[in-house]
Amino acid sequence: MRAQVKALHFGKVVDGRGKVFTDAIVLVRADRIVAVGPAKDVAIPSDAQILDLRAYTAIPGLIDAHTHMSFYWDKTPGTTPWAQLGTLGPAVTVFLAQENARKALATGVTTVRDLGSFDNMDFALRDLINRGAMVGPRMFVAGNGLHISSSPYKVGAIPDAGQCDGVEAVQRVARQQIAAGADWVKMYGSTGSDKDVTGFQTFTYEEMKAAADVAHFAGKRIAIHSYGPDGARDAVRAGTNTVEHAIDIDDATLALMAKKGIIYVPTVEHNKYYIAHRAEFGYDTTVVRELNQYVAQNFETLKRAIRAKVKIAMGSDAVFTGFGENTRELAWFVKAGMTPAQALQTATTTGAEMLGQEKNLGAIAPGYLADLVAVEGDPTTDINVVINHVKWVMKAGKVGFDTTPPAAPASR
């Protein structure tokens, strides 16, 4: 038996491919879009289920290019997020991290690239969401991020699953992550995380190239984290697919990124999140001052990347209580010089290109997965509409979030 068609009637549809339809219909069968266009031009099957969403504008489901879905904090008094991480056990953490997934979906994010976990928790979350046992965005995951040794030698100590030093070890660990089920390889090419904004390069160019070559040979892609310019430069030379976070990227590297189509995921808002939640993390005024300085440099690098025509993807780097704030990065893009429509592309068409999902995600078009978001207002003139006024979310033909008022079915 063929699935019943859903006819979604919107005030406007921003299709993600440069067209805006007014008084529009999107026809959905099962998990795919079968037609889209002005209501007068779309034939609605007689047995279709009609949803009246004419008070809203439809945009494609959003893609968050950088999350850590398994980083969950239960807010137990006397605990901090980083101190609690890893203490609850994988099974309990995966169960509780459903909250992160639901909050992300409620922001209109229907797909995430999850860049780093441990104990196979991101694999579990991805697979449980895929089988319908959890509600949340579809996940493309990286398993354990590759990182250098960073602690003193201890007799009998066992390296963690992402630790590697030297080309051969990098090749082995990258292959192990792929064998475990990773969709992407993640590599920590510099220091830098939460209160540490140092950005010193860790892996050499040769090690980065080894990881990139392993990923590409296996048909996978690689994301290289670098808080500083040196790691970013060598990551680009080595053939990374994306550069995460980096500040002060030199002009030659930006030009090479633009030429090669390497995508920059700046995550400016991420460090503002730490500042806003400094009491939860126990950060003092020195940490806050350094984070603010990093944000300023991050923003200036973003502006230079835009001028250099580097492709940019929206990534929140969401951790802990940052889920539900996944799209705030879009405001930085507009502030840096993008139009609202260009900012929206970073979370739709560019995100889909980053994932190699150009024919499935990032657009409202026949044949694409039925990922749609209803927002109140015009997202092509005001990006805050996307950030603050998501009312309804459909992922793969199923409604996963809905705050619209109950209404009678629309008339034909």
Short mmCIF file of C-alpha atoms in Angstrom, two decimals:
data_model
loop_
_atom_site.label_atom_id
_atom_site.label_comp_id
_atom_site.label_asym_id
_atom_site.label_seq_id
_atom_site.Cartn_x
_atom_site.Cartn_y
_atom_site.Cartn_z
CA MET A 1 0.00 0.00 0.00
CA ARG A 2 1.34 3.41 -0.96
CA ALA A 3 1.77 5.94 1.83
CA GLN A 4 -0.87 8.65 2.07
CA VAL A 5 0.21 11.97 0.62
CA LYS A 6 0.47 14.97 2.95
CA ALA A 7 -0.32 18.34 1.41
CA LEU A 8 1.40 21.10 3.37
CA HIS A 9 -0.12 24.51 2.64
CA PHE A 10 2.26 27.39 3.49
CA GLY A 11 2.00 31.15 3.17
CA LYS A 12 5.45 31.08 1.56
CA VAL A 13 8.05 28.47 0.69
CA VAL A 14 11.74 29.39 0.53
CA ASP A 15 12.98 26.39 -1.41
CA GLY A 16 16.73 26.67 -0.73
CA ARG A 17 17.51 26.86 -4.44
CA GLY A 18 16.77 30.53 -5.02
CA LYS A 19 12.99 30.43 -5.41
CA VAL A 20 10.28 31.76 -3.11
CA PHE A 21 6.73 30.55 -3.70
CA THR A 22 3.75 32.44 -2.25
CA ASP A 23 0.59 30.59 -1.20
CA ALA A 24 2.39 27.33 -1.83
CA ILE A 25 1.83 23.61 -1.51
CA VAL A 26 4.43 20.98 -0.67
CA LEU A 27 3.32 17.40 -1.34
CA VAL A 28 5.01 14.72 0.76
CA ARG A 29 4.72 10.97 0.36
CA ALA A 30 6.41 8.84 3.06
CA ASP A 31 9.80 10.49 3.67
CA ARG A 32 10.15 12.37 0.35
CA ILE A 33 8.88 15.52 -1.29
CA VAL A 34 6.99 14.79 -4.50
CA ALA A 35 5.92 18.29 -5.58
CA VAL A 36 6.26 21.95 -4.60
CA GLY A 37 4.85 25.13 -6.08
CA PRO A 38 2.08 27.71 -5.98
CA ALA A 39 -1.21 26.22 -4.74
CA LYS A 40 -2.90 26.96 -8.05
CA ASP A 41 -0.34 24.81 -9.89
CA VAL A 42 -0.12 21.76 -7.61
CA ALA A 43 -2.72 19.00 -7.99
CA ILE A 44 -3.60 17.62 -4.54
CA PRO A 45 -4.67 13.95 -4.52
CA SER A 46 -8.24 13.43 -3.35
CA ASP A 47 -7.15 11.31 -0.39
CA ALA A 48 -4.34 13.62 0.76
CA GLN A 49 -4.03 14.76 4.36
CA ILE A 50 -4.00 18.56 4.26
CA LEU A 51 -2.11 20.60 6.86
CA ASP A 52 -2.93 24.29 7.02
CA LEU A 53 0.32 26.15 7.66
CA ARG A 54 -0.55 29.28 5.73
CA ALA A 55 0.41 31.49 8.68
CA TYR A 56 4.02 30.40 8.23
CA THR A 57 6.97 30.36 5.84
CA ALA A 58 8.61 27.02 5.04
CA ILE A 59 12.37 26.69 4.87
CA PRO A 60 14.45 23.54 4.37
CA GLY A 61 15.41 21.54 7.45
CA LEU A 62 18.55 23.08 8.92
CA ILE A 63 21.96 21.40 9.18
CA ASP A 64 24.20 21.99 12.20
CA ALA A 65 27.73 21.28 11.03
CA HIS A 66 29.31 20.80 14.47
CA THR A 67 27.75 19.29 17.58
CA HIS A 68 28.64 16.99 20.47
CA MET A 69 25.26 15.37 21.14
CA SER A 70 26.51 12.96 23.82
CA PHE A 71 27.89 15.77 26.01
CA TYR A 72 25.09 15.81 28.55
CA TRP A 73 24.93 17.46 31.99
CA ASP A 74 22.12 16.64 34.41
CA LYS A 75 22.60 19.86 36.46
CA THR A 76 23.06 18.01 39.74
CA PRO A 77 23.90 20.65 42.38
CA GLY A 78 27.61 20.76 43.11
CA THR A 79 28.60 19.39 39.69
CA THR A 80 29.96 21.14 36.62
CA PRO A 81 29.44 19.95 33.04
CA TRP A 82 33.03 19.00 32.29
CA ALA A 83 33.59 17.34 35.67
CA GLN A 84 30.49 15.16 35.24
CA LEU A 85 31.26 14.17 31.64
CA GLY A 86 32.01 10.46 31.44
CA THR A 87 30.93 9.66 35.00
CA LEU A 88 27.34 8.59 34.29
CA GLY A 89 28.29 5.66 32.06
CA PRO A 90 27.53 5.22 28.33
CA ALA A 91 24.06 3.67 28.68
CA VAL A 92 22.74 6.31 31.08
CA THR A 93 24.35 9.13 29.09
CA VAL A 94 22.88 7.95 25.77
CA PHE A 95 19.43 7.73 27.35
CA LEU A 96 19.66 11.18 28.91
CA ALA A 97 21.16 12.74 25.77
CA GLN A 98 17.78 12.30 24.11
CA GLU A 99 17.05 15.68 25.66
CA ASN A 100 19.86 17.25 23.62
CA ALA A 101 18.50 15.67 20.45
CA ARG A 102 14.94 16.88 21.05
CA LYS A 103 16.10 20.41 21.82
CA ALA A 104 18.19 20.52 18.63
CA LEU A 105 15.25 19.36 16.53
CA ALA A 106 13.03 22.05 18.06
CA THR A 107 15.36 24.73 16.65
CA GLY A 108 14.67 23.46 13.12
CA VAL A 109 17.86 21.42 12.94
CA THR A 110 16.95 18.15 11.23
CA THR A 111 20.53 17.01 10.54
CA VAL A 112 23.77 17.32 12.50
CA ARG A 113 27.39 16.44 11.95
CA ASP A 114 28.51 15.26 15.40
CA LEU A 115 32.24 15.78 15.75
CA GLY A 116 33.51 13.80 18.68
CA SER A 117 32.34 11.46 21.40
CA PHE A 118 33.65 8.42 23.23
CA ASP A 119 32.53 4.92 24.25
CA ASN A 120 30.62 4.70 20.93
CA MET A 121 27.87 6.92 22.31
CA ASP A 122 27.49 8.96 19.12
CA PHE A 123 27.13 5.74 17.11
CA ALA A 124 24.39 4.62 19.49
CA LEU A 125 22.53 7.94 19.27
CA ARG A 126 22.74 7.95 15.48
CA ASP A 127 21.48 4.40 15.17
CA LEU A 128 18.67 4.78 17.71
CA ILE A 129 17.42 7.92 15.96
CA ASN A 130 17.65 6.19 12.58
CA ARG A 131 15.49 3.29 13.78
CA GLY A 132 12.90 5.61 15.31
CA ALA A 133 13.62 4.69 18.92
CA MET A 134 14.62 8.30 19.70
CA VAL A 135 13.44 11.65 18.39
CA GLY A 136 16.14 13.91 17.04
CA PRO A 137 18.09 15.09 14.01
CA ARG A 138 19.72 12.52 11.75
CA MET A 139 23.37 12.28 12.71
CA PHE A 140 26.60 11.95 10.77
CA VAL A 141 29.18 11.01 13.39
CA ALA A 142 32.94 10.89 13.89
CA GLY A 143 33.47 8.62 16.89
CA ASN A 144 36.66 9.41 18.80
CA GLY A 145 38.54 12.45 17.58
CA LEU A 146 42.18 11.84 16.72
CA HIS A 147 44.51 13.61 19.17
CA ILE A 148 48.16 13.53 20.20
CA SER A 149 49.47 12.18 23.51
CA SER A 150 49.02 14.89 26.10
CA SER A 151 49.64 13.26 29.47
CA PRO A 152 52.73 11.85 31.21
CA TYR A 153 53.66 8.19 30.73
CA LYS A 154 52.21 5.82 33.33
CA VAL A 155 53.11 2.16 33.66
CA GLY A 156 50.23 0.02 32.43
CA ALA A 157 48.26 2.95 31.05
CA ILE A 158 46.17 2.15 27.97
CA PRO A 159 45.87 4.86 25.29
CA ASP A 160 42.33 5.99 24.64
CA ALA A 161 40.73 5.15 21.31
CA GLY A 162 41.62 8.45 19.63
CA GLN A 163 45.23 8.86 20.77
CA CYS A 164 47.88 8.65 18.07
CA ASP A 165 51.37 9.96 17.40
CA GLY A 166 53.17 9.70 14.08
CA VAL A 167 51.97 8.84 10.61
CA GLU A 168 51.53 5.11 11.15
CA ALA A 169 49.56 5.55 14.37
CA VAL A 170 47.37 8.20 12.74
CA GLN A 171 46.61 5.85 9.86
CA ARG A 172 45.76 3.02 12.24
CA VAL A 173 43.48 5.07 14.50
CA ALA A 174 41.69 6.73 11.57
CA ARG A 175 41.06 3.30 10.06
CA GLN A 176 39.81 2.01 13.41
CA GLN A 177 37.29 4.84 13.71
CA ILE A 178 36.02 4.18 10.20
CA ALA A 179 35.81 0.45 10.93
CA ALA A 180 33.79 1.21 14.05
CA GLY A 181 31.21 3.03 11.94
CA ALA A 182 32.35 6.65 11.74
CA ASP A 183 30.89 8.72 8.89
CA TRP A 184 33.63 11.34 9.27
CA VAL A 185 37.15 11.45 10.66
CA LYS A 186 37.70 14.18 13.25
CA MET A 187 41.21 15.39 14.04
CA TYR A 188 42.28 17.79 16.77
CA GLY A 189 44.96 19.73 14.89
CA SER A 190 45.62 22.23 17.68
CA THR A 191 45.08 22.87 21.34
CA GLY A 192 41.97 24.82 22.25
CA SER A 193 38.66 23.90 23.85
CA ASP A 194 36.26 25.68 26.23
CA LYS A 195 38.49 27.84 28.47
CA ASP A 196 41.69 26.97 26.58
CA VAL A 197 42.00 29.29 23.58
CA THR A 198 45.71 28.79 22.92
CA GLY A 199 45.53 27.26 19.43
CA PHE A 200 49.00 25.68 19.30
CA GLN A 201 49.37 23.23 16.41
CA THR A 202 49.57 19.61 17.52
CA PHE A 203 49.71 17.23 14.54
CA THR A 204 52.25 17.83 11.79
CA TYR A 205 51.34 18.39 8.16
CA GLU A 206 52.42 14.81 7.40
CA GLU A 207 50.16 13.43 10.12
CA MET A 208 47.22 15.53 8.92
CA LYS A 209 47.77 14.37 5.35
CA ALA A 210 47.90 10.75 6.52
CA ALA A 211 44.51 11.12 8.21
CA ALA A 212 43.00 12.91 5.21
CA ASP A 213 44.30 10.26 2.84
CA VAL A 214 42.86 7.42 4.96
CA ALA A 215 39.48 9.14 5.12
CA HIS A 216 39.33 9.88 1.41
CA PHE A 217 40.56 6.42 0.39
CA ALA A 218 37.67 4.97 2.43
CA GLY A 219 35.16 7.31 0.78
CA LYS A 220 34.83 9.41 3.95
CA ARG A 221 35.53 13.04 4.79
CA ILE A 222 37.66 14.71 7.44
CA ALA A 223 37.16 17.70 9.74
CA ILE A 224 40.25 19.24 11.35
CA HIS A 225 39.90 21.32 14.50
CA SER A 226 42.31 24.22 14.84
CA TYR A 227 41.89 27.15 17.18
CA GLY A 228 44.92 28.85 15.63
CA PRO A 229 46.14 29.74 12.11
CA ASP A 230 49.06 27.30 11.87
CA GLY A 231 47.01 24.14 12.25
CA ALA A 232 44.44 25.56 9.83
CA ARG A 233 47.11 26.27 7.22
CA ASP A 234 48.50 22.73 7.35
CA ALA A 235 45.00 21.22 7.47
CA VAL A 236 44.12 22.99 4.23
CA ARG A 237 47.41 21.95 2.59
CA ALA A 238 46.78 18.37 3.75
CA GLY A 239 43.37 18.21 2.07
CA THR A 240 40.87 18.55 4.90
CA ASN A 241 37.22 18.91 3.92
CA THR A 242 36.42 21.39 6.67
CA VAL A 243 38.31 23.65 9.08
CA GLU A 244 36.75 24.11 12.51
CA HIS A 245 36.99 27.28 14.62
CA ALA A 246 40.28 28.80 13.44
CA ILE A 247 41.18 32.44 13.96
CA ASP A 248 43.71 34.63 12.13
CA ILE A 249 43.77 32.42 9.03
CA ASP A 250 46.23 34.02 6.60
CA ASP A 251 45.09 35.39 3.25
CA ALA A 252 46.86 32.70 1.20
CA THR A 253 45.14 29.94 3.15
CA LEU A 254 41.74 31.61 2.77
CA ALA A 255 42.36 31.88 -0.98
CA LEU A 256 43.29 28.19 -1.14
CA MET A 257 40.16 27.26 0.82
CA ALA A 258 38.03 29.21 -1.65
CA LYS A 259 39.79 27.61 -4.62
CA LYS A 260 39.46 24.06 -3.26
CA GLY A 261 35.95 24.46 -1.85
CA ILE A 262 37.14 23.70 1.68
CA ILE A 263 34.43 24.74 4.12
CA TYR A 264 35.02 26.93 7.17
CA VAL A 265 32.94 26.27 10.29
CA PRO A 266 33.79 29.26 12.53
CA THR A 267 31.57 28.51 15.60
CA VAL A 268 31.73 32.12 16.84
CA GLU A 269 28.70 31.77 19.11
CA HIS A 270 30.18 28.75 20.89
CA ASN A 271 32.52 30.79 23.07
CA LYS A 272 29.76 33.30 23.78
CA TYR A 273 27.84 30.33 25.19
CA TYR A 274 30.69 29.63 27.64
CA ILE A 275 30.71 33.29 28.68
CA ALA A 276 26.94 33.32 29.23
CA HIS A 277 27.18 30.14 31.32
CA ARG A 278 30.43 30.96 33.11
CA ALA A 279 28.89 30.33 36.55
CA GLU A 280 27.90 26.77 35.56
CA PHE A 281 31.40 26.07 34.28
CA GLY A 282 33.18 27.84 37.15
CA TYR A 283 35.06 30.27 34.90
CA ASP A 284 36.67 33.34 36.45
CA THR A 285 37.12 36.82 34.98
CA THR A 286 40.45 35.89 33.37
CA VAL A 287 38.86 33.04 31.43
CA VAL A 288 35.97 35.30 30.37
CA ARG A 289 38.38 38.01 29.18
CA GLU A 290 40.33 35.50 27.08
CA LEU A 291 37.13 34.02 25.64
CA ASN A 292 35.90 37.49 24.66
CA GLN A 293 39.19 38.19 22.92
CA TYR A 294 38.96 34.91 21.03
CA VAL A 295 35.38 35.71 19.95
CA ALA A 296 36.54 39.07 18.60
CA GLN A 297 39.33 37.42 16.57
CA ASN A 298 36.98 34.65 15.45
CA PHE A 299 34.51 37.25 14.18
CA GLU A 300 37.19 39.20 12.31
CA THR A 301 38.37 35.97 10.65
CA LEU A 302 34.79 35.20 9.65
CA LYS A 303 34.48 38.61 7.98
CA ARG A 304 37.72 38.05 6.07
CA ALA A 305 36.58 34.57 5.02
CA ILE A 306 33.33 36.01 3.66
CA ARG A 307 35.25 38.63 1.66
CA ALA A 308 37.55 35.87 0.34
CA LYS A 309 34.46 33.91 -0.82
CA VAL A 310 35.24 30.90 1.37
CA LYS A 311 32.30 28.53 1.77
CA ILE A 312 30.94 28.75 5.32
CA ALA A 313 28.71 26.31 7.18
CA MET A 314 26.69 26.92 10.34
CA GLY A 315 28.09 24.97 13.25
CA SER A 316 27.07 25.55 16.86
CA ASP A 317 29.65 23.29 18.56
CA ALA A 318 26.76 22.65 20.94
CA VAL A 319 27.62 20.90 24.20
CA PHE A 320 25.66 20.35 27.42
CA THR A 321 22.99 23.06 27.85
CA GLY A 322 23.86 24.62 24.47
CA PHE A 323 21.33 22.42 22.72
CA GLY A 324 18.29 24.48 21.86
CA GLU A 325 20.59 27.35 20.90
CA ASN A 326 21.89 25.64 17.75
CA THR A 327 21.09 28.38 15.24
CA ARG A 328 22.38 31.47 17.04
CA GLU A 329 25.50 31.37 14.87
CA LEU A 330 23.38 32.68 11.97
CA ALA A 331 23.18 36.12 13.61
CA TRP A 332 26.98 36.39 13.53
CA PHE A 333 26.96 35.63 9.80
CA VAL A 334 24.58 38.50 9.08
CA LYS A 335 26.52 40.81 11.38
CA ALA A 336 29.68 39.84 9.43
CA GLY A 337 28.20 40.89 6.11
CA MET A 338 25.96 38.12 4.77
CA THR A 339 22.37 38.78 3.79
CA PRO A 340 19.78 36.75 5.72
CA ALA A 341 19.29 34.60 2.61
CA GLN A 342 23.04 33.91 2.40
CA ALA A 343 23.15 33.06 6.10
CA LEU A 344 20.30 30.61 5.60
CA GLN A 345 22.31 28.92 2.85
CA THR A 346 25.10 28.14 5.35
CA ALA A 347 22.65 25.90 7.22
CA THR A 348 20.98 24.41 4.15
CA THR A 349 22.71 24.12 0.77
CA THR A 350 26.27 24.51 2.09
CA GLY A 351 25.61 22.08 4.92
CA ALA A 352 24.23 19.55 2.43
CA GLU A 353 27.27 20.01 0.18
CA MET A 354 29.57 19.50 3.17
CA LEU A 355 27.90 16.16 3.88
CA GLY A 356 27.80 15.05 0.24
CA GLN A 357 23.99 15.09 0.51
CA GLU A 358 23.20 17.69 -2.15
CA LYS A 359 20.46 15.53 -3.68
CA ASN A 360 18.79 14.68 -0.37
CA LEU A 361 19.10 17.64 1.98
CA GLY A 362 19.15 21.43 2.03
CA ALA A 363 16.26 22.14 -0.33
CA ILE A 364 12.50 21.81 -0.65
CA ALA A 365 12.31 20.09 -4.00
CA PRO A 366 10.92 16.90 -5.56
CA GLY A 367 12.96 13.85 -4.62
CA TYR A 368 14.51 15.45 -1.54
CA LEU A 369 13.93 14.19 1.98
CA ALA A 370 10.88 15.86 3.50
CA ASP A 371 12.77 18.01 6.01
CA LEU A 372 10.81 21.23 6.42
CA VAL A 373 10.64 23.96 9.05
CA ALA A 374 7.76 26.41 9.50
CA VAL A 375 8.83 29.81 10.80
CA GLU A 376 6.80 32.90 11.66
CA GLY A 377 7.97 35.84 9.55
CA ASP A 378 10.21 36.34 6.54
CA PRO A 379 13.62 34.63 6.92
CA THR A 380 14.94 36.29 3.74
CA THR A 381 14.80 39.72 5.39
CA ASP A 382 15.27 38.90 9.09
CA ILE A 383 17.49 36.02 10.21
CA ASN A 384 16.02 36.25 13.74
CA VAL A 385 12.91 34.61 12.30
CA VAL A 386 14.96 31.42 11.88
CA ILE A 387 16.66 31.73 15.25
CA ASN A 388 13.68 32.62 17.42
CA HIS A 389 10.44 31.78 15.63
CA VAL A 390 10.45 28.11 14.66
CA LYS A 391 6.89 26.80 15.09
CA TRP A 392 6.84 23.40 13.41
CA VAL A 393 9.44 20.88 12.23
CA MET A 394 9.11 17.90 9.91
CA LYS A 395 11.95 15.43 9.46
CA ALA A 396 11.71 12.75 6.76
CA GLY A 397 7.95 13.22 6.49
CA LYS A 398 7.23 13.00 10.23
CA VAL A 399 6.38 15.96 12.42
CA GLY A 400 8.88 16.10 15.29
CA PHE A 401 8.02 19.47 16.80
CA ASP A 402 4.80 21.46 16.69
CA THR A 403 3.70 24.57 18.58
CA THR A 404 1.13 25.70 16.00
CA PRO A 405 -2.42 26.17 17.29
CA PRO A 406 -4.90 23.39 16.49
CA ALA A 407 -6.85 24.18 13.36
CA ALA A 408 -9.46 22.60 11.16
CA PRO A 409 -8.18 21.02 7.93
CA ALA A 410 -7.70 23.53 5.13
CA SER A 411 -10.35 23.71 2.43
CA ARG A 412 -9.42 22.65 -1.04
#
